[in-house]
Coordinates of C-alpha atoms and ligand atoms in Angstrom, one line a residue:
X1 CA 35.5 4.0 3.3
X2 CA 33.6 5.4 0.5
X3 CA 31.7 8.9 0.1
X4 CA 28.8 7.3 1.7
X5 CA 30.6 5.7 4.8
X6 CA 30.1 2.6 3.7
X7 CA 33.1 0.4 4.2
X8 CA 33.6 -2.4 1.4
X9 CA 33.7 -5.5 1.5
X10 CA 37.8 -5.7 1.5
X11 CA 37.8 -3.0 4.1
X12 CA 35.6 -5.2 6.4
X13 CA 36.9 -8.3 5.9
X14 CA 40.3 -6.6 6.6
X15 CA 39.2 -5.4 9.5
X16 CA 37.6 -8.7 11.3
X17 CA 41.8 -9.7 11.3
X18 CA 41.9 -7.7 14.1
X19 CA 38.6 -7.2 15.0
X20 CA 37.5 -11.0 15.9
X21 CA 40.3 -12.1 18.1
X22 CA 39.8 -8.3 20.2
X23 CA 36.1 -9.0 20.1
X24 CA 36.6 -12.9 21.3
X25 CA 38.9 -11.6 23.9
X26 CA 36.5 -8.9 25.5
X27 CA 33.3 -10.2 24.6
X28 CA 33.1 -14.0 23.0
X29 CA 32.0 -15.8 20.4
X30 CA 28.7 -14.5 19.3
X31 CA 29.8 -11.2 17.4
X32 CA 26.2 -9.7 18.6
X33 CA 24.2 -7.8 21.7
X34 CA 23.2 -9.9 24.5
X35 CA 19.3 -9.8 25.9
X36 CA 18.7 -9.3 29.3
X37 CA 14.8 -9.7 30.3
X38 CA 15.3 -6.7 33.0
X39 CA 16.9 -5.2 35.2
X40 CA 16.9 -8.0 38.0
X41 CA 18.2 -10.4 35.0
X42 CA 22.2 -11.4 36.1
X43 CA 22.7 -13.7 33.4
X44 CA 25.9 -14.1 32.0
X45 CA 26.9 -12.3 28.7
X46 CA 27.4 -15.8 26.7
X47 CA 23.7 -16.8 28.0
X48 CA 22.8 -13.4 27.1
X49 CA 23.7 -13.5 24.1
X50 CA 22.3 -16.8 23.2
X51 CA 19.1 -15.7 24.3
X52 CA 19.2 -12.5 22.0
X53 CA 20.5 -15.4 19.4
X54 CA 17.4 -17.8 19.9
X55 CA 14.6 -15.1 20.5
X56 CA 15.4 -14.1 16.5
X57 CA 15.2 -18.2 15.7
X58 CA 12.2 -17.7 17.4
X59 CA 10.5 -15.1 14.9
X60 CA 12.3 -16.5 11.6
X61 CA 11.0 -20.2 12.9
X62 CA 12.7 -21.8 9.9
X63 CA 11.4 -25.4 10.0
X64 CA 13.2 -28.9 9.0
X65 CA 15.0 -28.9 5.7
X66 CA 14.3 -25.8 5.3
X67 CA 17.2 -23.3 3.9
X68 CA 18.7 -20.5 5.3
X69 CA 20.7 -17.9 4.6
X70 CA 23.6 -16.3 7.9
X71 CA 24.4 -13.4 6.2
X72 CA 27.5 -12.4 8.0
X73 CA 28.3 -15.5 10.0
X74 CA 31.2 -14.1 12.6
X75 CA 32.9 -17.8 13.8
X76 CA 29.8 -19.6 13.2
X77 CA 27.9 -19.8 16.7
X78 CA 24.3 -18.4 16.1
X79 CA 24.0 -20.0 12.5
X80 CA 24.8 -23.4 14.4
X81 CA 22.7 -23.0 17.0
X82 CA 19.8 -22.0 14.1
X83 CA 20.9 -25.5 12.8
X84 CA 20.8 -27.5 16.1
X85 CA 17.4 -26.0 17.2
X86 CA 15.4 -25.9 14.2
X87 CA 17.1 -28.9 11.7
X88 CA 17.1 -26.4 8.5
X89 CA 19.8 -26.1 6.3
X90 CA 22.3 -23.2 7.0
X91 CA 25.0 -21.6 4.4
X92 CA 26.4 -18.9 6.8
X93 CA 28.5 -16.2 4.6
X94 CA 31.5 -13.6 5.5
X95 CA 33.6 -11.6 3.6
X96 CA 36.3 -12.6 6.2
X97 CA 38.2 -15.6 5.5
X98 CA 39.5 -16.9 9.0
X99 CA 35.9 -16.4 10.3
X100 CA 34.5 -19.1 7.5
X101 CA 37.5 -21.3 8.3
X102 CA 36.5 -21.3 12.1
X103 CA 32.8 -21.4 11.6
X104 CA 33.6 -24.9 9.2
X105 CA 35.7 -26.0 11.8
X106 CA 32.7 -25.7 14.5
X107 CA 30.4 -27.0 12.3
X108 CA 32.4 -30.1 12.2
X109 CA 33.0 -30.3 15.8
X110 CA 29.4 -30.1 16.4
X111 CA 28.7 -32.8 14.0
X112 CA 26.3 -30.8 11.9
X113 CA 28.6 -30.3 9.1
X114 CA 26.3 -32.0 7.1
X115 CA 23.3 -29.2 7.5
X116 CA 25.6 -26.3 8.3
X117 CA 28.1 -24.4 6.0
X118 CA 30.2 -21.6 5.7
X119 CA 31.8 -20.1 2.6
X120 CA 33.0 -16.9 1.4
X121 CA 30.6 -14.2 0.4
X122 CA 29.9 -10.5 0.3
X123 CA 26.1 -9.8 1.2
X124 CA 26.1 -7.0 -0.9
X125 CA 26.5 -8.9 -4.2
X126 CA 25.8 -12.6 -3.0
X127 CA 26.3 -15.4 -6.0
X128 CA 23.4 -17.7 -4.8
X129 CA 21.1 -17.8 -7.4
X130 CA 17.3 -15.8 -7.3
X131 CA 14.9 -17.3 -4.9
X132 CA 17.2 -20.0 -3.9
X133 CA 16.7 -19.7 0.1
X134 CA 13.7 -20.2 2.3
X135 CA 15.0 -17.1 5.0
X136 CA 17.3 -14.9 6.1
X137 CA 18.8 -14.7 9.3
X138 CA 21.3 -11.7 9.5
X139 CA 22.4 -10.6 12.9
X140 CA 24.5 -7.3 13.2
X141 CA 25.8 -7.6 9.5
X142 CA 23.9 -4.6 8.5
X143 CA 26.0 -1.9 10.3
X144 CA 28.8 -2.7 7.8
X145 CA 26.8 -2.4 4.7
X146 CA 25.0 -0.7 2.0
X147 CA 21.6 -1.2 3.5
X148 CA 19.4 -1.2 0.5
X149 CA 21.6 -3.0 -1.9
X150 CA 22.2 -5.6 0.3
X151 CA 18.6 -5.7 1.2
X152 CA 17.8 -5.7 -2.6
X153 CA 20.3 -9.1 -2.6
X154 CA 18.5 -10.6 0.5
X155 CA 15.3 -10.1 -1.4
X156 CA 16.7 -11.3 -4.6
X157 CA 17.5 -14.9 -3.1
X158 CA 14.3 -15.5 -1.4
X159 CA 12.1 -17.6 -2.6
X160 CA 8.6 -15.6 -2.9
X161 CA 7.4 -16.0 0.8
X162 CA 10.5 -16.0 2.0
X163 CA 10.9 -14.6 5.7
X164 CA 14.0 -12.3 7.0
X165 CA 15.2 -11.1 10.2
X166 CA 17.5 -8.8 11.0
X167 CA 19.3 -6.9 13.9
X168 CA 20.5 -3.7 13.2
X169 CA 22.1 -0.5 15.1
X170 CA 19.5 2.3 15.5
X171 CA 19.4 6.1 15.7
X172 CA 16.7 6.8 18.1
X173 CA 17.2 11.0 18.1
X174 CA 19.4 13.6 16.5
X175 CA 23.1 14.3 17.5
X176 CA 24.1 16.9 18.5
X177 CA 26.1 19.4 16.5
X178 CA 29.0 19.3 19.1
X179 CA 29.1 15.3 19.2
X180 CA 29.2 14.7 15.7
X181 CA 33.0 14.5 15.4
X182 CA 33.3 11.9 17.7
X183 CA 30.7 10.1 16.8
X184 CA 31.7 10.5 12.9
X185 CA 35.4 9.0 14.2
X186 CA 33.6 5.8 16.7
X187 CA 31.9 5.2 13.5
X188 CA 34.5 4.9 11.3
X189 CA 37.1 3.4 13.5
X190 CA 34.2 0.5 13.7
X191 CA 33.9 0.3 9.9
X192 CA 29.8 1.2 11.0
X193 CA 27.6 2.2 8.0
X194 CA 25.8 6.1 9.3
X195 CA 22.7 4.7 11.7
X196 CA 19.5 4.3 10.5
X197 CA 16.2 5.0 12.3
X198 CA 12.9 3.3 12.7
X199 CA 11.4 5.3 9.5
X200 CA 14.8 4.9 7.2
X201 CA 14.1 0.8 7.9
X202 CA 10.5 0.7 6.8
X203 CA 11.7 3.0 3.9
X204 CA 14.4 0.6 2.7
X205 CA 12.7 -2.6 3.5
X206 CA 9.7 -1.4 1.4
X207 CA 11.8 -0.3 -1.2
X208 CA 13.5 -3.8 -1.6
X209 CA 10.5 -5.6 -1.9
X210 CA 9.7 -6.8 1.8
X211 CA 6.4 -6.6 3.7
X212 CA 7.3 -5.2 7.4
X213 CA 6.1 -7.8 9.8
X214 CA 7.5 -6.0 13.1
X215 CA 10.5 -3.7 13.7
X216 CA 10.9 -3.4 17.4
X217 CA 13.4 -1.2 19.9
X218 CA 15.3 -3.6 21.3
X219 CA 17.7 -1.3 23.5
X220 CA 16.2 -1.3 26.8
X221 CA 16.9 -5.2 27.0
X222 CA 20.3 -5.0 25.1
X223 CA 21.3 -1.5 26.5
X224 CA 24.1 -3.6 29.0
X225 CA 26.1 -4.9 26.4
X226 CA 28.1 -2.0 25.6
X227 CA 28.4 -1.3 29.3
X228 CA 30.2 -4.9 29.6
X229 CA 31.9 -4.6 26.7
X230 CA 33.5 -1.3 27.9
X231 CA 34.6 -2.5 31.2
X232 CA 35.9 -5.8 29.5
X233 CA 38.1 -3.7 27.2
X234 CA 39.4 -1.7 30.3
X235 CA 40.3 -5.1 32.0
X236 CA 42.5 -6.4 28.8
X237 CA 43.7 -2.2 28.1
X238 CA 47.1 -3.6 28.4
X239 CA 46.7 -6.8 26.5
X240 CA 44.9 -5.3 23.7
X241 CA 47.7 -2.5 23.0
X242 CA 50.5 -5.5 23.3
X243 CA 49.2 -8.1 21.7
X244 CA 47.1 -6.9 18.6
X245 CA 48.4 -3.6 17.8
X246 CA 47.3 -0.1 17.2
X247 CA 44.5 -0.2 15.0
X248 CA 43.2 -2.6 17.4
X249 CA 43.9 0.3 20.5
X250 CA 41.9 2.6 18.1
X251 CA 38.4 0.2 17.9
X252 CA 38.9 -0.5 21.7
X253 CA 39.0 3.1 22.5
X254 CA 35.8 3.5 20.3
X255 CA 34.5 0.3 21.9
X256 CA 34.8 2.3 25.8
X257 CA 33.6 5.9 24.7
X258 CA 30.8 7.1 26.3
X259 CA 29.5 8.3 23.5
X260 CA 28.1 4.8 22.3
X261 CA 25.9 5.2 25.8
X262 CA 24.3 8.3 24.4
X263 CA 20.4 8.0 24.6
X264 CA 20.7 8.2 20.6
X265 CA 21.9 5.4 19.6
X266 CA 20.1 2.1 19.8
X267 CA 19.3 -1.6 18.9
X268 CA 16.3 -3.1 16.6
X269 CA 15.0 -5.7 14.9
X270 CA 13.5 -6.2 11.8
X271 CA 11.4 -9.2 11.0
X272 CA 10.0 -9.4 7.1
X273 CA 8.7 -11.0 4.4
X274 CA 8.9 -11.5 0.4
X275 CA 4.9 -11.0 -1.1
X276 CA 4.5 -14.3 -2.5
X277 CA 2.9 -12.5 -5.7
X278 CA 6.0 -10.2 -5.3
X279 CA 8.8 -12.6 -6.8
X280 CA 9.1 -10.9 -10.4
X281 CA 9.4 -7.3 -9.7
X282 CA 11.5 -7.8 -6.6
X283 CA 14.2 -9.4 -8.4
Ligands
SAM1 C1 29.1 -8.0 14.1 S1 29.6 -9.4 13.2 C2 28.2 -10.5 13.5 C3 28.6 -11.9 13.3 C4 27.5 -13.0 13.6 N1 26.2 -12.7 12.9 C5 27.2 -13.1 15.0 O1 26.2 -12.6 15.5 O2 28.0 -13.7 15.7 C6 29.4 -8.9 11.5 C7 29.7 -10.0 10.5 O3 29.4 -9.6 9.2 C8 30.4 -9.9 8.3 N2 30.3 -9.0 7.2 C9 30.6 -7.7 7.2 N3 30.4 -7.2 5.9 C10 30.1 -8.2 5.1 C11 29.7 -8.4 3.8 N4 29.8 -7.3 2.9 N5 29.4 -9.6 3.3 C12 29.3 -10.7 4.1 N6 29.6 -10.6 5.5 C13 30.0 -9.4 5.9 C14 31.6 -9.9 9.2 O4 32.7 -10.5 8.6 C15 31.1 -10.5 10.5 O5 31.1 -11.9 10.3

């Protein structure tokens, strides 16, 4: 972790070792927040999640042939649904190596190998060439990185009109003074970037070139996530400390502290665009 708390790339991808067979185990595939429509709403957490996963397909509505960029891919599930539902073109990237092989692997199964790929990357100093994408869809990737560089980079490979959307984790008030060492030590046993807030986002995005279309609090519909997550983690207590070690014991006891329940914290979205007359100074 650097002076900044932000974990590199090695760090991170180091990290996903453990972290995606705990977070398959307690959650499932999709490495993101489900979306329940209210309270009444019982659906499932894989449905859930699919619907938080098709809602964002929904405002990027990449069309045919068109290319897109997954910044940080997990095992591959929303960037092939992105494929299935829309027919663009998707290159999902991850610093983790196992997460690219799986992801290739699905794509295969699927049979959509052909518009959907996965290779190794880091989002915070892609090698795709300037303007060479149509959008970006990046879901949860940005709570392990340096925001506005790697929102410089996302900017940098858009072509001029380019769309982006993004889900992010969200500081939504202050903490307080006697909460800050545990949530400095949930934070960093997550490899999580410090939170942003609404006016950090518009900040940053400006800064890297974009035009804000919308930036919206999702919590209230994603809120139960980290409730299920914490009582799947205190089902598979046991498991977790046998089978994948201590560092994994550490993120699970991070993964059922109350503190990630606090008011504070939340969940957004950003959708955005690169200025069409923007393409030379952005890059
Ligand atoms: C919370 S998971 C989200 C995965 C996926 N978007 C999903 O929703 O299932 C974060 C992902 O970002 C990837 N990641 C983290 N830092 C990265 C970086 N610097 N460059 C590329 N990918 C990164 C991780 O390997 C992981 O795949």
């Amino acid at each position: 972790m650097s002076a900044t708390g932000v974990p590199s790339a090695d760090e991170v991808a180091a990290y996903y070792d453990v972290m995606s067979p705990l977070l398959r185990l307690v959650w499932g595939d999709n490495f993101h927040f489900g979306y329940w429509e209210d309270e009444n709403d019982d659906s499932g957490d894989e449905e859930a999640a699919d619907r938080l996963t098709r809602l964002l397909i929904g405002k990027l509505a990449p069309g045919p042939g068109e290319r897109v960029l997954d910044v940080g891919c997990g095992v591959g599930v929303p960037g092939l649904r992105l494929a299935e539902l829309t027919g663009a073109d998707v290159l999902g990237i991850s610093v983790n190596r196992e997460q690219v092989h799986e992801a290739n692997r699905r794509a295969g199964e699927a049979g959509l190998q052909e518009r959907a790929r996965f290779a190794y990357a880091d989002a915070m100093d892609l090698p795709h060439p300037d303007a060479s994408f149509d959008a970006v869809f990046a879901l949860e990737v940005f709570v392990h990185l340096d925001r506005p560089r790697a929102l410089r980079e996302c900017v940098r490979v858009l072509r001029p009109g380019g769309r982006l959307v993004l889900t992010d984790l969200l500081l939504r008030g202050e903490i307080a003074p006697e909460l800050a060492d545990g949530v400095h030590q949930g934070l960093t046993a997550q490899l999580l970037a410090p939170l942003p807030t609404f006016d950090d986002y518009r900040a940053m995005a400006g800064a890297a070139g974009l035009t804000v279309d919308e930036l919206t609090d999702l919590t209230d519909r994603t809120h139960r996530t980290l409730l299920r997550i914490a009582a799947s983690v205190d089902d598979h207590l046991q498991e977790i400390e046998e089978r994948y070690g201590e560092q994994a014991g550490t993120i699970a006891a991070a993964m059922r502290s109350p503190l990630q329940l606090r008011p504070e914290f939340g969940y957004q979205f950003l959708l955005a665009h690169k200025p069409a007359a923007a393409s030379a100074s952005a890059s």
